Amino acid sequence: FSFPTYPALSYASPIPQAGPAPTYAPSFEDLAHLVKNQTTTKWATIASPTDSADKFGNLAWSSLWVNISVTAPPFTTTASPTSMQKSEVVKPTPLPFPVDDPETSAYTFPSYFLYGFTSAAVQIEGAVKNEGRGPTYVELITIPSVNTTKGGGRPDITTLNYYLYKQDIARLAAVGVKTYAFSISWSRILPFAVPGSPVNQEAIDHYDDLINTVLEYGMTPVVTLQHLDTPLPLATRTSFQGWDHPDFVESFLNYAQIVLVHYSDRVGTWVTFNEPTVDAAQFNNWASGYNIVMAHAKVVHWYRDFIKGSGKWSLKLAFSPGFALPLDPTNSSDVAAAIRRTEFDVGHIANPLFLGMPIPVSVSSTIGEKAPTFTTEELAYVNGTCDYLAFDLYTTTYHTSPPEGIDACAVNPLNPLFPYCTILLRGRDGWEVGTRSNTMIGGSIFYQHMRTVLQYLNTVYPAKDGIMITEIGFPIFDAYDMTIEQERVEITQSVFYQSMLNEVLKSIHEDQVNVTGFLGWSYVNNWEWGQFDDHYGVQAFNQTTLERFYKRSIFDFVDFIDAHSI
């Protein structure tokens, strides 16, 4: 017997050498006059600051952190990227089934398709009290529960991307990832949040270099202005992110203006808000949608009128606890239930922005004065301020009407199903929608419904520049109990990404849906809202050494894209 030789090793291909970066707006030097009377400063952690006369001095900054303890990071300088070992980019053994589906083997993604991975400042940066960052609502609401949460932990250090971003970007570029999406921390730029307070120069310099580093590696940045980390001075007890604070709209506009004059020249894809629709799901607060819509529209109008840039804008919708499908698509009451659920999830924000229409009657007639209202003039003002439709998606759910009917439920606030008034199911015909992930909120493999989701959104909320899937991911079940080597070779995450991408190809070519991007969550395991057990990343990391390790899913993701690229 002669043992066969093993296949030759295959290596990931890096992003090609960067050429001149595209320009989307004038430079900071040409735009600085747009933010008049804006001062910059730096804050330092001083044991006993004495500048009490300074409204925004070190004493005032330290006071923001009263009663919030913080673990300091192991180092506090930006690390240079370490040299990549060739052994790190050896591709894993191919999956035990072909990459190509015969139905899609000839299909390709459009040349402008943005594929890559995303992140959020509060979940990856760490260094929460370094270089002038102020506290956010996140520290206030999550830190008290970390000791009682399974896998509980704090965001103080997490992956320490704030000082390791050069290494993170280099690692993504080395395996062929085209797009790096991230959020800018509002509380780093403006720790006091409000107009007239000083800008943190260290934060401005940090994000300037971050964007430049992304471009130097030939990648494309996608930037979110607010990803669930509202500065603490704007926190309220009635909104997840202080979105209903009376000063929120003007404070957010002021913050956005500062960011845009600095970075608009190099960033062409912008997101104002990450998942503001969660306020309804988590706080029963639909009314805050008014501030969200108006703040978004004011930022985009200011960008178009004063920056005069060519960048594209949207905000990220989310469906809680998953995109609603009818239990039986041939049953009219099930169809009505699914549509109603989606209208309650996103309609109070999507209707004004994408259609220039009032919020759905199903919502306003059920919750009455708790619903946001817009004048005719306001609807005209906000309409069209989303160039593309952006949404985050982790699973789908099935819906049917309650036995007493939707109408009877909708007029009875004591009904346990009120105000949604639908029955939610995670499976049909004896089977769950798909393989479950580790998260308790219902993440699963739901590839069979991806085209339906895209077609529905493209039909109901059309956008001139198409649809971008701005978050989609799968935390491997029980990965927290695996060794890093076990997690690296696990294939469920690869199955998730390749099956989803395959359905996106079909949607583009067979359904004529203009899908312009697909951003996986996340580029590395990270802090997931009070815990570290949900391993969404396509890289693992050691929480002690902070070392990153590629999982096979990042190679399988890029290989699928490469196999379907021109």
CSV table of C-alpha atoms in Angstrom, one decimal, residues 119 121 182-189 207 211 222-231 243 248 252-261 263-264 267 269-274 295-296 298-300 302-303 313-316 388:
chain,number,residue,atom,x,y,z
A,119,SER,CA,-17.4,45.9,14.6
A,121,ALA,CA,-16.3,50.8,19.2
A,182,PHE,CA,-16.5,50.3,12.4
A,183,SER,CA,-18.1,52.9,14.6
A,184,ILE,CA,-16.7,56.1,15.9
A,185,SER,CA,-17.2,56.5,19.7
A,186,TRP,CA,-19.2,59.7,20.3
A,187,SER,CA,-18.0,59.8,23.9
A,188,ARG,CA,-14.4,59.8,22.7
A,189,ILE,CA,-15.0,62.7,20.3
A,207,TYR,CA,-9.8,57.9,14.1
A,211,ILE,CA,-9.2,55.5,8.5
A,222,VAL,CA,-17.7,52.0,6.3
A,223,VAL,CA,-18.4,54.2,9.3
A,224,THR,CA,-21.2,54.3,11.8
A,225,LEU,CA,-21.6,57.5,13.8
A,226,GLN,CA,-23.5,55.9,16.8
A,227,HIS,CA,-23.5,52.3,17.7
A,228,LEU,CA,-25.4,52.0,21.0
A,229,ASP,CA,-22.9,54.1,23.0
A,230,THR,CA,-24.6,57.4,23.7
A,231,PRO,CA,-22.5,59.6,26.1
A,243,TRP,CA,-32.8,58.9,22.0
A,248,PHE,CA,-30.4,64.6,21.6
A,252,PHE,CA,-26.0,64.4,17.6
A,253,LEU,CA,-26.0,66.9,14.8
A,254,ASN,CA,-23.1,68.8,16.4
A,255,TYR,CA,-21.1,65.6,16.9
A,256,ALA,CA,-21.8,64.5,13.3
A,257,GLN,CA,-20.6,67.8,12.0
A,258,ILE,CA,-17.3,67.5,13.8
A,259,VAL,CA,-16.8,64.0,12.5
A,260,LEU,CA,-17.8,64.9,8.9
A,261,VAL,CA,-15.5,67.9,8.5
A,263,TYR,CA,-13.2,62.4,7.6
A,264,SER,CA,-15.7,63.0,4.8
A,267,VAL,CA,-15.2,57.8,3.7
A,269,THR,CA,-20.4,55.0,3.0
A,270,TRP,CA,-22.0,56.3,6.2
A,271,VAL,CA,-24.5,55.0,8.8
A,272,THR,CA,-26.0,57.4,11.3
A,273,PHE,CA,-27.5,55.0,13.8
A,274,ASN,CA,-27.1,51.3,14.6
A,295,ALA,CA,-31.5,63.7,13.7
A,296,HIS,CA,-30.6,61.4,10.8
A,298,LYS,CA,-30.6,66.8,9.7
A,299,VAL,CA,-27.2,65.2,9.4
A,300,VAL,CA,-27.7,64.1,5.8
A,302,TRP,CA,-26.1,69.2,6.4
A,303,TYR,CA,-23.7,66.9,4.6
A,313,TRP,CA,-26.1,57.4,3.8
A,314,SER,CA,-28.5,55.2,5.7
A,315,LEU,CA,-29.3,53.9,9.2
A,316,LYS,CA,-29.4,50.3,10.2
A,388,TYR,CA,-29.5,52.8,0.5
